[in-house]
Amino acid sequence: MLIETGRVVALEPDALWVETIRQSTCGSCAANKGCGHGLLNRIADGRTGYVRVLFGATAAGRCAVDDQVRIGIPEQVILRGSLIVYMLPLLCMLAGAAGADSLWPASAELAAVGGALVGLLLGFALVRLHAWRHRQDRVMQPTLLEVLPRAALPVRPA
């Protein structure tokens, strides 16, 4: 399980929003110069990210805005989410191109390009639908592990 610490910025009846600070590990990666993620981290390093977190075993009444919390994301969620986000649009694009090419063989290239575009858009829509349908699924979302006591927080100089 991947564990991250953050600060509660908003509460909902069934979830809370946690602010986390992005930290880059790209300095230790061998593909530092050839990776787009490394470039994005150099541009956005130190910026905050907001994560919607479902309440886990921790009671919702114990959380308040500005509390420090520890959240957890199972590795399977990240793997499954990556496959859905990256592979589903790609497979839909290829299926759209192949389908349009077989339906309109007279203008094969134009049909394939149009079918690929339609398939890609359909893939993006399916990813969005999947995210919407699983927004309350505890197996597919980050969960609250614990509210950190005030004494356990690191002291930062002002």
PDB file of C-alpha atoms in Angstrom, residues 37-123:
ATOM      1  CA  HIS A  37       7.084  12.724 -16.153  1.00  0.00           C
ATOM      2  CA  GLY A  38      10.475  14.079 -15.112  1.00  0.00           C
ATOM      3  CA  LEU A  39       9.894  17.224 -17.160  1.00  0.00           C
ATOM      4  CA  LEU A  40       6.465  17.750 -15.618  1.00  0.00           C
ATOM      5  CA  ASN A  41       7.886  17.301 -12.124  1.00  0.00           C
ATOM      6  CA  ARG A  42      10.609  19.882 -12.802  1.00  0.00           C
ATOM      7  CA  ILE A  43       7.930  22.331 -13.907  1.00  0.00           C
ATOM      8  CA  ALA A  44       5.430  21.581 -11.115  1.00  0.00           C
ATOM      9  CA  ASP A  45       7.715  20.419  -8.289  1.00  0.00           C
ATOM     10  CA  GLY A  46       6.508  21.573  -4.900  1.00  0.00           C
ATOM     11  CA  ARG A  47       2.982  22.321  -6.063  1.00  0.00           C
ATOM     12  CA  THR A  48       0.090  20.888  -4.166  1.00  0.00           C
ATOM     13  CA  GLY A  49      -2.338  18.268  -5.343  1.00  0.00           C
ATOM     14  CA  TYR A  50      -5.840  17.623  -4.075  1.00  0.00           C
ATOM     15  CA  VAL A  51      -7.113  14.087  -3.542  1.00  0.00           C
ATOM     16  CA  ARG A  52     -10.657  12.988  -2.709  1.00  0.00           C
ATOM     17  CA  VAL A  53     -10.344  10.393   0.052  1.00  0.00           C
ATOM     18  CA  LEU A  54     -13.074   8.076   1.310  1.00  0.00           C
ATOM     19  CA  PHE A  55     -13.397   7.482   5.028  1.00  0.00           C
ATOM     20  CA  GLY A  56     -11.876   4.150   6.004  1.00  0.00           C
ATOM     21  CA  ALA A  57     -12.038   2.574   9.444  1.00  0.00           C
ATOM     22  CA  THR A  58     -11.420   6.028  10.926  1.00  0.00           C
ATOM     23  CA  ALA A  59     -14.614   7.723  12.037  1.00  0.00           C
ATOM     24  CA  ALA A  60     -15.677  10.716   9.991  1.00  0.00           C
ATOM     25  CA  GLY A  61     -16.401  12.769  13.113  1.00  0.00           C
ATOM     26  CA  ARG A  62     -12.742  12.779  14.103  1.00  0.00           C
ATOM     27  CA  CYS A  63     -11.646  14.815  11.071  1.00  0.00           C
ATOM     28  CA  ALA A  64     -11.684  18.572  10.781  1.00  0.00           C
ATOM     29  CA  VAL A  65     -10.274  21.039   8.291  1.00  0.00           C
ATOM     30  CA  ASP A  66      -6.492  21.572   8.734  1.00  0.00           C
ATOM     31  CA  ASP A  67      -5.984  18.165  10.384  1.00  0.00           C
ATOM     32  CA  GLN A  68      -2.980  16.189   9.225  1.00  0.00           C
ATOM     33  CA  VAL A  69      -4.002  12.744   7.980  1.00  0.00           C
ATOM     34  CA  ARG A  70      -2.396   9.650   6.530  1.00  0.00           C
ATOM     35  CA  ILE A  71      -4.051   8.200   3.431  1.00  0.00           C
ATOM     36  CA  GLY A  72      -3.442   4.909   1.682  1.00  0.00           C
ATOM     37  CA  ILE A  73      -3.756   3.728  -1.900  1.00  0.00           C
ATOM     38  CA  PRO A  74      -3.365   0.006  -2.658  1.00  0.00           C
ATOM     39  CA  GLU A  75      -0.865  -0.824  -5.413  1.00  0.00           C
ATOM     40  CA  GLN A  76      -3.551  -2.733  -7.328  1.00  0.00           C
ATOM     41  CA  VAL A  77      -5.579   0.474  -7.631  1.00  0.00           C
ATOM     42  CA  ILE A  78      -2.668   2.296  -9.261  1.00  0.00           C
ATOM     43  CA  LEU A  79      -1.917  -0.597 -11.604  1.00  0.00           C
ATOM     44  CA  ARG A  80      -5.567  -1.066 -12.581  1.00  0.00           C
ATOM     45  CA  GLY A  81      -6.088   2.675 -12.991  1.00  0.00           C
ATOM     46  CA  SER A  82      -3.000   3.024 -15.178  1.00  0.00           C
ATOM     47  CA  LEU A  83      -4.155   0.208 -17.424  1.00  0.00           C
ATOM     48  CA  ILE A  84      -7.606   1.743 -17.795  1.00  0.00           C
ATOM     49  CA  VAL A  85      -6.390   5.297 -18.398  1.00  0.00           C
ATOM     50  CA  TYR A  86      -3.690   4.377 -20.911  1.00  0.00           C
ATOM     51  CA  MET A  87      -4.881   1.186 -22.603  1.00  0.00           C
ATOM     52  CA  LEU A  88      -8.634   1.730 -23.001  1.00  0.00           C
ATOM     53  CA  PRO A  89      -8.384   4.846 -25.231  1.00  0.00           C
ATOM     54  CA  LEU A  90      -5.579   3.243 -27.243  1.00  0.00           C
ATOM     55  CA  LEU A  91      -7.532   0.028 -27.828  1.00  0.00           C
ATOM     56  CA  CYS A  92     -10.680   1.992 -28.732  1.00  0.00           C
ATOM     57  CA  MET A  93      -8.658   4.091 -31.175  1.00  0.00           C
ATOM     58  CA  LEU A  94      -7.227   0.998 -32.877  1.00  0.00           C
ATOM     59  CA  ALA A  95     -10.646  -0.667 -33.001  1.00  0.00           C
ATOM     60  CA  GLY A  96     -12.189   2.502 -34.455  1.00  0.00           C
ATOM     61  CA  ALA A  97      -9.523   2.722 -37.148  1.00  0.00           C
ATOM     62  CA  ALA A  98      -9.872  -0.956 -38.069  1.00  0.00           C
ATOM     63  CA  GLY A  99     -13.668  -0.802 -38.046  1.00  0.00           C
ATOM     64  CA  ALA A 100     -13.861   2.305 -40.210  1.00  0.00           C
ATOM     65  CA  ASP A 101     -11.266   0.885 -42.601  1.00  0.00           C
ATOM     66  CA  SER A 102     -13.319  -2.270 -43.094  1.00  0.00           C
ATOM     67  CA  LEU A 103     -16.628  -0.378 -43.446  1.00  0.00           C
ATOM     68  CA  TRP A 104     -15.357   2.137 -46.036  1.00  0.00           C
ATOM     69  CA  PRO A 105     -12.572   0.450 -48.040  1.00  0.00           C
ATOM     70  CA  ALA A 106     -12.845   2.966 -50.909  1.00  0.00           C
ATOM     71  CA  SER A 107     -11.409   5.775 -48.789  1.00  0.00           C
ATOM     72  CA  ALA A 108      -9.375   3.623 -46.429  1.00  0.00           C
ATOM     73  CA  GLU A 109      -6.918   6.213 -45.097  1.00  0.00           C
ATOM     74  CA  LEU A 110      -9.472   8.937 -44.456  1.00  0.00           C
ATOM     75  CA  ALA A 111     -11.890   6.451 -42.910  1.00  0.00           C
ATOM     76  CA  ALA A 112      -9.146   5.014 -40.699  1.00  0.00           C
ATOM     77  CA  VAL A 113      -8.151   8.470 -39.446  1.00  0.00           C
ATOM     78  CA  GLY A 114     -11.768   9.406 -38.760  1.00  0.00           C
ATOM     79  CA  GLY A 115     -12.468   6.069 -37.095  1.00  0.00           C
ATOM     80  CA  ALA A 116      -9.348   6.402 -34.965  1.00  0.00           C
ATOM     81  CA  LEU A 117     -10.425   9.854 -33.805  1.00  0.00           C
ATOM     82  CA  VAL A 118     -13.944   8.667 -32.980  1.00  0.00           C
ATOM     83  CA  GLY A 119     -12.534   5.604 -31.199  1.00  0.00           C
ATOM     84  CA  LEU A 120     -10.127   7.731 -29.175  1.00  0.00           C
ATOM     85  CA  LEU A 121     -12.921  10.067 -28.081  1.00  0.00           C
ATOM     86  CA  LEU A 122     -15.058   7.051 -27.184  1.00  0.00           C
ATOM     87  CA  GLY A 123     -12.156   5.661 -25.143  1.00  0.00           C
TER      88      GLY A 123
END
